Amino acid sequence: MTTLAIIGGSGLTALKNLQLTRREVVRTPYGEPSAPMVFGQLGGREVVFLPRHGPSHTIPPHDINYRANIWALKQTGARKVVAVNAVGGISPAYLDPGSLVIPDQIVDYTWGRAHTFFGSEHKQVTHVDFTEPYCEELRRVLLDAAGRAGLAAVGRGTYAATQGPRFESAAEILRLERDGCDVVGMTGMPETGLARELELCYASVAVVVNPAAGKAKGAIDLKDIERHLENGMAKVRTLLEHAIPLVAG
Ligand code: HPA
């Protein structure tokens, strides 16, 4: 059985229920990952956990070394990756804070991030298919696990990856909505694309922590986000516990 990787986002810098076995500092040709890899047992399986923003949540979305993170996870032997992402809700069915979404599409609005392993230093020009950006098999497992855990989860949705670290303007959110996006976050890209380049089976659990800019009265309330992050991540922990035994291979 291969190791299953979990990338924690905002509100999930550690997996409390992970029975820790070891930590490993992995070096990569792209520099340092966000943190040492944390190995442990969860749901009868070896899991490697990596907090995307660092162990103390200090690395902002645009400064994350996504290439080092994905390379390091592949290096540990992981072939499947569950990513956890906090998001704002855009379209009507995605506005409730605390909702879980398993996205099936993504649009990249980020810029200036090291976004590929196939740059000009690479031996030859390489393109990868990204028609279905997420691993369908792993998405199904996550949805199945949500059902078994009695958690409501929206089974599809288009994730807009924005640059941050500021939130969007109301007009920017309207533009994303016209583009067909349902939720918005700052970390989905280039992570999802890099996972595809290394042929990892990658899926995301997105947790709605606020209505996106202009979708509720007034400004985005950071205190509210904190509260919804806490509740949402408690659900994510439950979801992961149910999902892990269902992951094949
Ligand atoms: N926009 C972008 N990223 C986010 C948001 C948002 O409203 N909420 C949580 N991450």
Coordinates of N, CA and C and ligand atoms in Angstrom, one line a residue:
M1 N 0.8 -1.2 0.0 CA 0.0 0.0 0.0 C 0.9 1.3 0.0
T2 N 0.6 2.2 -0.9 CA 1.4 3.4 -0.9 C 0.9 4.4 0.1
T3 N 1.8 5.3 0.4 CA 1.5 6.4 1.4 C 0.5 7.3 0.7
L4 N -0.5 7.8 1.5 CA -1.4 8.8 1.1 C -1.0 10.1 1.6
A5 N -1.0 11.1 0.7 CA -0.5 12.5 1.1 C -1.7 13.3 1.4
I6 N -1.6 14.2 2.4 CA -2.6 15.2 2.7 C -1.9 16.5 2.9
I7 N -2.4 17.5 2.1 CA -1.9 18.8 2.2 C -2.9 19.7 2.9
G8 N -2.5 20.2 4.1 CA -3.4 21.0 4.9 C -3.3 22.4 4.5
G9 N -4.4 23.1 4.6 CA -4.5 24.5 4.2 C -4.7 25.3 5.5
S10 N -5.2 26.5 5.3 CA -5.6 27.4 6.5 C -6.5 26.7 7.4
G11 N -6.2 26.7 8.7 CA -7.0 26.0 9.7 C -6.7 24.6 9.9
L12 N -5.8 24.1 9.1 CA -5.4 22.6 9.2 C -3.9 22.5 9.1
T13 N -3.2 23.0 10.2 CA -1.7 22.9 10.1 C -1.2 21.7 10.8
A14 N -2.1 20.9 11.4 CA -1.7 19.6 11.9 C -2.9 18.6 11.9
L15 N -2.6 17.4 11.8 CA -3.7 16.4 11.9 C -3.7 15.8 13.3
K16 N -4.6 16.2 14.1 CA -4.6 15.8 15.6 C -4.6 14.3 15.7
N17 N -5.4 13.7 14.9 CA -5.6 12.2 15.1 C -4.6 11.3 14.4
L18 N -3.6 12.0 13.9 CA -2.5 11.2 13.2 C -1.6 10.6 14.3
Q19 N -1.4 9.3 14.2 CA -0.5 8.7 15.2 C 0.9 8.8 14.6
L20 N 1.6 9.8 15.1 CA 2.9 10.2 14.5 C 4.0 9.1 14.5
T21 N 4.6 8.8 13.4 CA 5.7 7.9 13.4 C 7.1 8.5 13.2
R22 N 7.2 9.5 12.3 CA 8.4 10.2 12.1 C 8.2 11.5 11.3
R23 N 9.2 12.4 11.3 CA 9.3 13.6 10.5 C 10.5 13.5 9.6
E24 N 10.4 14.0 8.4 CA 11.5 13.9 7.5 C 11.6 15.2 6.7
V25 N 12.8 15.8 6.8 CA 13.1 17.0 6.0 C 13.5 16.5 4.6
V26 N 12.7 16.9 3.6 CA 13.0 16.4 2.2 C 13.6 17.6 1.4
R27 N 14.7 17.4 0.8 CA 15.3 18.4 0.0 C 14.9 18.2 -1.5
T28 N 14.7 19.2 -2.2 CA 14.3 19.1 -3.6 C 15.1 20.0 -4.5
P29 N 15.2 19.7 -5.8 CA 15.9 20.6 -6.7 C 15.3 22.0 -6.8
Y30 N 14.1 22.2 -6.2 CA 13.4 23.4 -6.2 C 13.4 24.2 -4.9
G31 N 14.2 23.7 -4.0 CA 14.3 24.3 -2.7 C 13.5 23.6 -1.6
E32 N 13.2 24.4 -0.6 CA 12.6 23.7 0.6 C 11.1 23.7 0.5
P33 N 10.5 22.5 0.9 CA 9.0 22.5 1.1 C 8.6 23.4 2.2
S34 N 7.3 23.5 2.4 CA 6.8 24.4 3.4 C 7.1 23.9 4.8
A35 N 7.4 22.6 5.0 CA 7.6 22.1 6.4 C 8.2 20.7 6.2
P36 N 8.8 20.1 7.3 CA 9.2 18.7 7.2 C 7.9 17.9 7.0
M37 N 8.1 16.7 6.3 CA 7.0 15.8 6.0 C 6.7 15.1 7.4
V38 N 5.4 15.0 7.7 CA 5.0 14.4 9.0 C 4.4 13.0 8.6
F39 N 5.0 11.9 9.0 CA 4.4 10.6 8.7 C 3.7 10.1 9.9
G40 N 2.6 9.3 9.6 CA 1.9 8.7 10.7 C 0.9 7.7 10.2
Q41 N 0.2 7.1 11.2 CA -0.9 6.2 10.8 C -2.2 6.8 11.0
L42 N -3.1 6.7 10.1 CA -4.5 7.2 10.2 C -5.4 6.3 9.4
G43 N -6.4 5.8 10.1 CA -7.4 4.9 9.4 C -6.7 3.6 8.9
G44 N -5.7 3.2 9.6 CA -5.0 1.9 9.2 C -4.1 2.0 8.0
R45 N -3.7 3.3 7.8 CA -2.9 3.5 6.6 C -1.7 4.5 6.9
E46 N -0.6 4.4 6.1 CA 0.4 5.4 6.3 C 0.0 6.6 5.6
V47 N 0.1 7.7 6.3 CA -0.2 9.0 5.7 C 1.0 10.0 5.9
V48 N 1.2 10.8 4.9 CA 2.2 11.9 5.0 C 1.4 13.2 5.0
F49 N 1.7 14.0 6.0 CA 1.0 15.3 6.1 C 1.9 16.5 5.8
L50 N 1.5 17.4 5.0 CA 2.3 18.6 4.8 C 1.4 19.9 4.9
P51 N 1.7 20.8 5.9 CA 1.0 22.0 6.0 C 1.5 23.0 5.0
R52 N 0.6 23.3 4.1 CA 1.0 24.2 2.9 C 1.6 25.5 3.3
H53 N 1.0 26.1 4.4 CA 1.4 27.5 4.8 C 2.5 27.4 5.9
G54 N 3.1 26.2 6.1 CA 4.1 26.1 7.1 C 3.5 25.6 8.4
P55 N 4.3 25.1 9.4 CA 3.8 24.6 10.6 C 3.1 25.6 11.5
S56 N 3.5 26.9 11.3 CA 2.8 27.9 12.1 C 2.0 28.9 11.3
H57 N 1.7 28.5 10.1 CA 0.9 29.3 9.2 C 1.5 30.7 8.9
T58 N 2.7 30.7 8.4 CA 3.4 31.9 8.1 C 3.7 32.2 6.7
I59 N 3.5 31.2 5.8 CA 3.8 31.4 4.4 C 2.5 31.8 3.6
P60 N 2.5 33.0 3.0 CA 1.3 33.5 2.3 C 1.2 32.7 1.0
P61 N 0.0 32.7 0.4 CA -0.3 31.8 -0.8 C 0.6 32.1 -1.9
H62 N 1.0 33.3 -2.2 CA 1.9 33.6 -3.3 C 3.3 33.3 -3.1
D63 N 3.7 33.0 -1.8 CA 5.1 32.7 -1.5 C 5.3 31.2 -1.2
I64 N 4.3 30.4 -1.3 CA 4.4 29.0 -1.1 C 5.3 28.4 -2.2
N65 N 6.2 27.5 -1.8 CA 7.0 26.8 -2.8 C 6.3 25.6 -3.3
Y66 N 5.3 25.8 -4.2 CA 4.4 24.7 -4.6 C 5.2 23.6 -5.3
R67 N 6.3 23.9 -6.1 CA 7.0 22.9 -6.7 C 7.8 22.0 -5.7
A68 N 8.4 22.6 -4.7 CA 9.1 21.8 -3.7 C 8.1 20.9 -3.0
N69 N 6.9 21.5 -2.7 CA 5.9 20.7 -1.9 C 5.5 19.4 -2.7
I70 N 5.2 19.6 -4.0 CA 4.6 18.5 -4.7 C 5.8 17.5 -5.1
W71 N 6.9 18.0 -5.3 CA 8.1 17.2 -5.6 C 8.4 16.3 -4.4
A72 N 8.4 17.0 -3.2 CA 8.8 16.3 -2.0 C 7.7 15.2 -1.7
L73 N 6.5 15.5 -1.9 CA 5.4 14.5 -1.6 C 5.6 13.3 -2.5
K74 N 5.9 13.5 -3.8 CA 6.1 12.4 -4.7 C 7.4 11.6 -4.3
Q75 N 8.4 12.3 -3.8 CA 9.6 11.7 -3.3 C 9.3 10.7 -2.2
T76 N 8.3 11.0 -1.3 CA 8.0 10.1 -0.2 C 7.4 8.8 -0.6
G77 N 7.0 8.7 -1.9 CA 6.3 7.5 -2.4 C 4.8 7.7 -2.5
A78 N 4.3 8.8 -2.1 CA 2.9 9.1 -2.3 C 2.5 9.1 -3.7
R79 N 1.3 8.5 -4.0 CA 0.8 8.6 -5.4 C -0.6 9.3 -5.4
K80 N -1.2 9.4 -4.2 CA -2.5 10.1 -4.1 C -2.4 11.2 -3.1
V81 N -3.0 12.3 -3.5 CA -2.9 13.5 -2.7 C -4.3 14.1 -2.4
V82 N -4.7 14.3 -1.2 CA -5.9 15.0 -0.8 C -5.4 16.4 -0.4
A83 N -5.9 17.4 -1.0 CA -5.6 18.8 -0.7 C -6.8 19.4 0.0
V84 N -6.5 20.2 1.1 CA -7.6 20.9 1.8 C -7.4 22.4 1.5
N85 N -8.5 23.0 1.1 CA -8.4 24.4 0.7 C -9.6 25.2 1.3
A86 N -9.3 26.3 2.0 CA -10.4 27.2 2.4 C -10.8 28.1 1.2
V87 N -12.1 28.3 1.1 CA -12.5 29.1 -0.1 C -13.7 30.1 0.3
G88 N -13.9 31.1 -0.6 CA -15.0 31.9 -0.5 C -16.1 31.4 -1.4
G89 N -17.4 31.5 -1.1 CA -18.4 31.0 -1.9 C -18.9 32.1 -2.9
I90 N -19.1 31.7 -4.2 CA -19.5 32.7 -5.2 C -20.9 32.4 -5.7
S91 N -21.2 31.2 -6.2 CA -22.5 31.0 -6.8 C -23.5 30.6 -5.7
P92 N -24.8 30.7 -6.0 CA -25.8 30.6 -4.9 C -25.7 29.3 -4.1
A93 N -25.4 28.2 -4.7 CA -25.4 26.9 -3.9 C -24.2 26.7 -3.1
Y94 N -23.3 27.7 -3.1 CA -21.9 27.6 -2.5 C -21.7 28.7 -1.4
L95 N -22.8 29.4 -1.0 CA -22.5 30.5 -0.2 C -22.5 30.2 1.3
D96 N -23.0 29.1 1.7 CA -23.1 28.8 3.2 C -21.8 28.5 3.8
P97 N -21.3 29.3 4.7 CA -20.0 29.0 5.4 C -20.1 27.6 6.1
G98 N -19.1 26.9 6.0 CA -19.1 25.5 6.6 C -19.4 24.4 5.6
S99 N -19.9 24.8 4.4 CA -20.1 23.8 3.4 C -18.8 23.2 2.9
L100 N -18.9 21.9 2.5 CA -17.8 21.2 1.9 C -18.1 21.1 0.4
V101 N -17.0 21.3 -0.4 CA -17.2 21.2 -1.8 C -16.0 20.3 -2.3
I102 N -16.3 19.4 -3.2 CA -15.3 18.6 -3.9 C -15.2 19.1 -5.3
P103 N -14.4 20.1 -5.6 CA -14.4 20.7 -7.0 C -14.0 19.7 -8.1
D104 N -14.6 20.0 -9.3 CA -14.2 19.1 -10.4 C -13.6 19.9 -11.5
Q105 N -13.5 21.3 -11.4 CA -12.9 22.1 -12.4 C -12.1 23.2 -11.7
I106 N -11.2 23.9 -12.4 CA -10.4 25.0 -11.9 C -10.1 26.0 -13.0
V107 N -10.1 27.2 -12.6 CA -9.6 28.3 -13.5 C -8.4 29.0 -12.8
D108 N -7.4 29.2 -13.5 CA -6.1 29.8 -12.9 C -6.1 31.3 -13.2
Y109 N -6.2 32.1 -12.1 CA -6.0 33.6 -12.3 C -4.7 34.0 -11.6
T110 N -3.9 33.1 -11.1 CA -2.6 33.5 -10.4 C -1.6 34.0 -11.4
W111 N -0.6 34.6 -11.0 CA 0.5 35.1 -11.9 C 1.8 35.1 -11.1
G112 N 2.9 35.0 -11.8 CA 4.2 35.1 -11.2 C 4.6 34.0 -10.3
R113 N 3.9 32.9 -10.2 CA 4.3 31.8 -9.4 C 5.0 30.8 -10.2
A114 N 6.0 30.1 -9.6 CA 6.7 29.0 -10.3 C 5.7 27.9 -10.5
H115 N 5.3 27.7 -11.7 CA 4.1 26.9 -11.9 C 4.3 25.6 -12.7
T116 N 5.5 25.3 -13.1 CA 5.7 24.1 -13.9 C 7.1 23.4 -13.6
F117 N 7.1 22.1 -13.7 CA 8.4 21.4 -13.7 C 9.0 21.3 -15.1
F118 N 8.2 21.8 -16.1 CA 8.6 21.6 -17.5 C 9.0 23.0 -18.1
G119 N 9.9 23.8 -17.4 CA 10.4 25.0 -17.9 C 11.4 24.8 -19.0
S120 N 12.1 25.9 -19.4 CA 13.1 25.7 -20.5 C 14.3 24.9 -20.1
E121 N 14.6 24.7 -18.8 CA 15.7 23.9 -18.4 C 15.4 22.4 -18.6
H122 N 14.1 22.1 -18.9 CA 13.7 20.7 -19.1 C 14.2 20.3 -20.5
K123 N 14.5 19.0 -20.6 CA 15.1 18.5 -21.9 C 14.3 18.8 -23.1
Q124 N 13.0 18.7 -23.0 CA 12.2 19.0 -24.2 C 10.8 19.6 -23.8
V125 N 10.2 20.3 -24.8 CA 8.9 20.9 -24.5 C 7.9 19.8 -24.2
T126 N 7.3 20.0 -23.0 CA 6.3 18.9 -22.6 C 5.0 19.6 -22.2
H127 N 3.9 19.0 -22.7 CA 2.6 19.5 -22.4 C 1.8 18.4 -21.7
V128 N 1.0 18.7 -20.7 CA 0.2 17.6 -20.1 C -1.3 17.9 -20.3
D129 N -2.1 16.9 -20.3 CA -3.5 17.0 -20.4 C -4.0 17.5 -19.1
F130 N -5.0 18.5 -19.1 CA -5.6 19.0 -17.9 C -7.1 19.2 -18.0
T131 N -7.6 18.4 -19.0 CA -9.1 18.5 -19.2 C -9.9 18.3 -18.0
E132 N -9.6 17.2 -17.3 CA -10.2 17.0 -16.0 C -9.1 17.2 -14.9
P133 N -9.0 18.3 -14.3 CA -7.8 18.7 -13.5 C -7.7 17.8 -12.2
Y134 N -8.8 17.3 -11.7 CA -8.8 16.5 -10.5 C -9.0 15.0 -10.8
C135 N -8.5 14.2 -9.9 CA -8.5 12.7 -10.0 C -9.9 12.3 -9.7
E136 N -10.6 11.7 -10.7 CA -12.0 11.4 -10.5 C -12.2 10.3 -9.4
E137 N -11.3 9.3 -9.4 CA -11.3 8.2 -8.5 C -11.3 8.7 -7.0
L138 N -10.4 9.7 -6.8 CA -10.2 10.2 -5.5 C -11.4 11.1 -5.1
R139 N -11.9 11.9 -6.1 CA -13.1 12.7 -5.8 C -14.3 11.8 -5.4
R140 N -14.4 10.7 -6.0 CA -15.5 9.7 -5.7 C -15.3 9.2 -4.3
V141 N -14.1 8.9 -3.9 CA -13.8 8.4 -2.5 C -14.2 9.5 -1.5
L142 N -13.9 10.7 -1.8 CA -14.2 11.8 -0.9 C -15.7 12.0 -0.7
L143 N -16.4 11.9 -1.8 CA -17.9 12.0 -1.8 C -18.5 10.9 -1.0
D144 N -18.0 9.7 -1.3 CA -18.5 8.5 -0.7 C -18.3 8.6 0.9
A145 N -17.1 9.1 1.2 CA -16.7 9.2 2.6 C -17.6 10.3 3.3
A146 N -17.9 11.3 2.6 CA -18.8 12.4 3.2 C -20.2 11.7 3.5
G147 N -20.7 10.9 2.5 CA -22.0 10.2 2.7 C -21.9 9.3 3.9
R148 N -20.9 8.5 4.1 CA -20.8 7.6 5.2 C -20.6 8.4 6.5
A149 N -20.0 9.5 6.5 CA -19.8 10.3 7.7 C -21.0 11.2 8.0
G150 N -22.0 11.2 7.2 CA -23.2 12.0 7.4 C -22.9 13.5 7.2
L151 N -21.9 13.8 6.3 CA -21.6 15.2 6.1 C -22.1 15.6 4.7
A152 N -22.8 16.7 4.6 CA -23.2 17.2 3.3 C -22.0 17.7 2.5
A153 N -21.8 17.3 1.3 CA -20.7 17.8 0.4 C -21.3 18.0 -1.0
V154 N -20.9 19.2 -1.6 CA -21.3 19.5 -2.9 C -20.3 18.7 -3.9
G155 N -20.9 17.9 -4.7 CA -20.1 17.0 -5.5 C -19.4 17.5 -6.7
R156 N -19.6 18.8 -7.0 CA -18.9 19.4 -8.2 C -18.8 20.9 -7.9
G157 N -18.0 21.5 -8.7 CA -17.8 23.0 -8.6 C -16.5 23.4 -9.3
T158 N -16.6 24.7 -9.7 CA -15.4 25.2 -10.4 C -14.7 26.2 -9.4
Y159 N -13.4 25.9 -9.2 CA -12.6 26.6 -8.2 C -11.8 27.7 -9.0
A160 N -11.9 28.9 -8.5 CA -11.1 30.0 -9.1 C -9.9 30.2 -8.2
A161 N -8.7 30.1 -8.8 CA -7.5 30.3 -8.0 C -7.0 31.7 -8.3
T162 N -7.1 32.6 -7.2 CA -6.6 34.0 -7.3 C -5.3 34.2 -6.6
Q163 N -4.7 35.3 -6.9 CA -3.3 35.6 -6.5 C -3.2 35.9 -5.0
G164 N -4.2 36.7 -4.4 CA -4.0 37.0 -3.0 C -2.8 37.9 -2.8
P165 N -2.4 38.1 -1.5 CA -3.1 37.7 -0.4 C -4.3 38.5 0.0
R166 N -4.5 39.6 -0.8 CA -5.8 40.4 -0.5 C -7.0 39.5 -1.0
F167 N -8.1 39.8 -0.4 CA -9.4 39.2 -1.0 C -9.7 40.0 -2.3
E168 N -10.7 39.5 -3.0 CA -11.1 40.2 -4.3 C -12.0 41.4 -4.1
S169 N -12.1 42.2 -5.1 CA -13.1 43.2 -5.1 C -14.4 42.6 -5.5
A170 N -15.5 43.3 -5.3 CA -16.9 42.7 -5.6 C -16.9 42.5 -7.2
A171 N -16.3 43.5 -7.9 CA -16.3 43.3 -9.4 C -15.5 42.1 -9.8
E172 N -14.4 41.9 -9.2 CA -13.6 40.7 -9.5 C -14.4 39.4 -9.3
I173 N -15.2 39.4 -8.2 CA -16.0 38.2 -8.0 C -17.1 38.1 -9.0
L174 N -17.7 39.2 -9.4 CA -18.7 39.1 -10.5 C -18.1 38.6 -11.8
R175 N -16.9 39.0 -12.1 CA -16.2 38.4 -13.2 C -15.9 36.9 -13.1
L176 N -15.5 36.5 -11.9 CA -15.3 35.0 -11.8 C -16.6 34.3 -11.9
E177 N -17.7 34.9 -11.4 CA -19.0 34.3 -11.5 C -19.4 34.1 -13.0
R178 N -19.1 35.2 -13.8 CA -19.4 35.2 -15.2 C -18.6 34.1 -15.9
D179 N -17.4 33.9 -15.4 CA -16.5 32.9 -15.9 C -17.0 31.4 -15.6
G180 N -18.0 31.3 -14.7 CA -18.5 30.0 -14.4 C -17.9 29.4 -13.1
C181 N -17.2 30.3 -12.3 CA -16.6 29.8 -11.1 C -17.6 29.8 -9.9
D182 N -17.5 28.8 -9.1 CA -18.4 28.6 -7.9 C -17.8 29.0 -6.6
V183 N -16.5 28.7 -6.5 CA -15.8 29.1 -5.2 C -14.4 29.7 -5.6
V184 N -13.9 30.5 -4.6 CA -12.6 31.1 -4.9 C -11.6 30.9 -3.7
G185 N -10.4 30.6 -4.1 CA -9.3 30.4 -3.1 C -8.0 30.9 -3.7
M186 N -6.9 30.9 -2.9 CA -5.7 31.4 -3.3 C -4.6 30.4 -3.5
T187 N -4.9 29.1 -3.3 CA -3.8 28.1 -3.3 C -4.0 26.9 -4.2
G188 N -5.2 26.9 -5.0 CA -5.4 25.7 -5.8 C -4.5 25.6 -7.0
M189 N -3.9 26.8 -7.4 CA -2.9 26.7 -8.5 C -1.7 27.5 -8.0
P190 N -0.5 27.0 -8.4 CA -0.2 26.0 -9.4 C -0.3 24.6 -8.9
E191 N -0.7 24.4 -7.6 CA -0.6 23.1 -6.9 C -1.2 21.9 -7.8
T192 N -2.5 22.2 -8.2 CA -3.2 21.2 -8.9 C -2.5 20.8 -10.3
G193 N -2.0 21.8 -11.0 CA -1.3 21.5 -12.2 C 0.0 20.8 -12.0
L194 N 0.7 21.2 -11.0 CA 2.0 20.5 -10.7 C 1.8 19.0 -10.3
A195 N 0.7 18.8 -9.6 CA 0.4 17.4 -9.3 C 0.2 16.6 -10.5
R196 N -0.5 17.2 -11.5 CA -0.8 16.5 -12.8 C 0.6 16.3 -13.5
E197 N 1.4 17.3 -13.5 CA 2.7 17.1 -14.2 C 3.5 15.9 -13.6
L198 N 3.4 15.7 -12.3 CA 4.1 14.5 -11.7 C 3.2 13.3 -11.7
E199 N 2.1 13.3 -12.4 CA 1.2 12.2 -12.5 C 0.7 11.7 -11.1
L200 N 0.4 12.6 -10.2 CA -0.2 12.2 -9.0 C -1.7 12.3 -9.1
C201 N -2.4 11.4 -8.4 CA -3.9 11.4 -8.3 C -4.2 12.4 -7.2
Y202 N -4.8 13.5 -7.6 CA -4.9 14.7 -6.7 C -6.4 15.1 -6.7
A203 N -6.9 15.3 -5.5 CA -8.3 15.9 -5.4 C -8.3 16.9 -4.2
S204 N -9.3 17.7 -4.2 CA -9.4 18.8 -3.2 C -10.7 18.7 -2.4
V205 N -10.6 19.0 -1.1 CA -11.7 19.2 -0.3 C -11.7 20.7 0.0
A206 N -12.7 21.4 -0.5 CA -12.7 22.9 -0.3 C -13.8 23.2 0.8
V207 N -13.4 24.0 1.7 CA -14.3 24.4 2.8 C -14.7 25.9 2.6
V208 N -16.0 26.1 2.5 CA -16.4 27.5 2.3 C -16.3 28.2 3.7
V209 N -15.6 29.3 3.8 CA -15.4 30.0 5.1 C -16.0 31.4 5.1
N210 N -16.5 31.8 3.9 CA -17.1 33.2 3.8 C -17.8 33.3 2.5
P211 N -18.9 34.1 2.4 CA -19.4 34.5 1.1 C -18.3 35.4 0.5
A212 N -18.0 35.2 -0.8 CA -17.0 36.0 -1.5 C -17.4 37.5 -1.5
A213 N -16.4 38.3 -1.8 CA -16.7 39.8 -1.8 C -17.9 40.2 -2.5
G214 N -18.8 40.9 -1.9 CA -20.0 41.4 -2.6 C -21.1 40.4 -2.5
K215 N -20.9 39.2 -1.9 CA -22.0 38.2 -1.9 C -22.7 38.2 -0.5
A216 N -22.3 39.1 0.4 CA -23.0 39.3 1.6 C -22.9 40.8 1.9
K217 N -23.7 41.3 2.8 CA -23.7 42.7 3.1 C -22.3 43.1 3.7
G218 N -21.7 44.2 3.3 CA -20.5 44.7 3.9 C -19.3 44.0 3.6
A219 N -18.2 44.3 4.4 CA -16.9 43.8 4.1 C -16.8 42.3 4.6
I220 N -15.7 41.7 4.1 CA -15.5 40.3 4.6 C -15.0 40.4 6.0
D221 N -15.6 39.6 6.9 CA -15.3 39.7 8.3 C -14.3 38.5 8.7
L222 N -13.1 39.0 9.1 CA -12.0 38.0 9.3 C -12.3 37.1 10.6
K223 N -13.1 37.7 11.5 CA -13.4 37.0 12.7 C -14.4 35.8 12.4
D224 N -15.3 36.2 11.5 CA -16.3 35.1 11.0 C -15.5 34.0 10.3
I225 N -14.5 34.4 9.5 CA -13.7 33.4 8.8 C -13.1 32.4 9.8
E226 N -12.5 33.0 10.8 CA -11.8 32.2 11.8 C -12.8 31.1 12.4
R227 N -14.0 31.6 12.7 CA -15.0 30.7 13.3 C -15.3 29.6 12.3
H228 N -15.6 30.0 11.1 CA -16.0 29.0 10.1 C -14.9 28.0 9.7
L229 N -13.6 28.6 9.8 CA -12.5 27.7 9.6 C -12.4 26.6 10.6
E230 N -12.6 27.0 11.8 CA -12.6 26.0 12.9 C -13.6 24.9 12.8
N231 N -14.9 25.3 12.5 CA -16.0 24.4 12.3 C -15.7 23.5 11.1
G232 N -15.3 24.2 10.0 CA -15.2 23.5 8.7 C -14.1 22.5 8.8
M233 N -13.0 22.8 9.5 CA -11.8 21.9 9.5 C -12.1 20.7 10.5
A234 N -13.0 20.9 11.4 CA -13.5 19.7 12.2 C -14.2 18.7 11.3
K235 N -15.0 19.3 10.4 CA -15.7 18.4 9.4 C -14.7 17.7 8.5
V236 N -13.7 18.4 8.1 CA -12.7 17.9 7.2 C -12.0 16.7 7.9
R237 N -11.6 16.9 9.2 CA -11.0 15.8 9.9 C -11.8 14.5 9.9
T238 N -13.1 14.7 10.1 CA -14.1 13.6 10.1 C -14.1 13.0 8.7
L239 N -14.2 13.8 7.7 CA -14.2 13.3 6.3 C -13.0 12.5 6.0
L240 N -11.8 13.0 6.4 CA -10.6 12.3 6.1 C -10.5 10.9 6.8
E241 N -11.0 10.9 8.0 CA -11.0 9.6 8.8 C -11.8 8.6 8.0
H242 N -12.9 9.0 7.5 CA -13.8 8.1 6.7 C -13.2 7.8 5.3
A243 N -12.5 8.7 4.8 CA -12.0 8.6 3.4 C -10.8 7.6 3.3
I244 N -9.9 7.8 4.3 CA -8.6 7.1 4.2 C -8.8 5.5 4.0
P245 N -9.7 4.9 4.8 CA -9.8 3.4 4.6 C -10.4 3.1 3.2
L246 N -11.0 4.1 2.5 CA -11.6 3.8 1.2 C -10.6 4.0 0.0
V247 N -9.5 4.6 0.3 CA -8.5 4.9 -0.8 C -7.8 3.6 -1.2
A248 N -7.9 3.3 -2.5 CA -7.3 2.0 -3.0 C -5.8 2.2 -3.2
G249 N -5.1 1.1 -3.2 CA -3.7 1.2 -3.7 C -2.7 1.8 -2.7
Ligands
HPA1 N1 -11.2 34.7 -1.7 C1 -10.0 34.1 -1.9 N2 -9.6 33.2 -1.1 C2 -10.3 32.8 -0.1 C3 -11.5 33.4 0.2 C4 -12.0 34.4 -0.6 O1 -13.1 35.0 -0.4 N3 -12.0 32.9 1.4 C5 -11.0 31.9 1.7 N4 -10.0 31.9 0.9

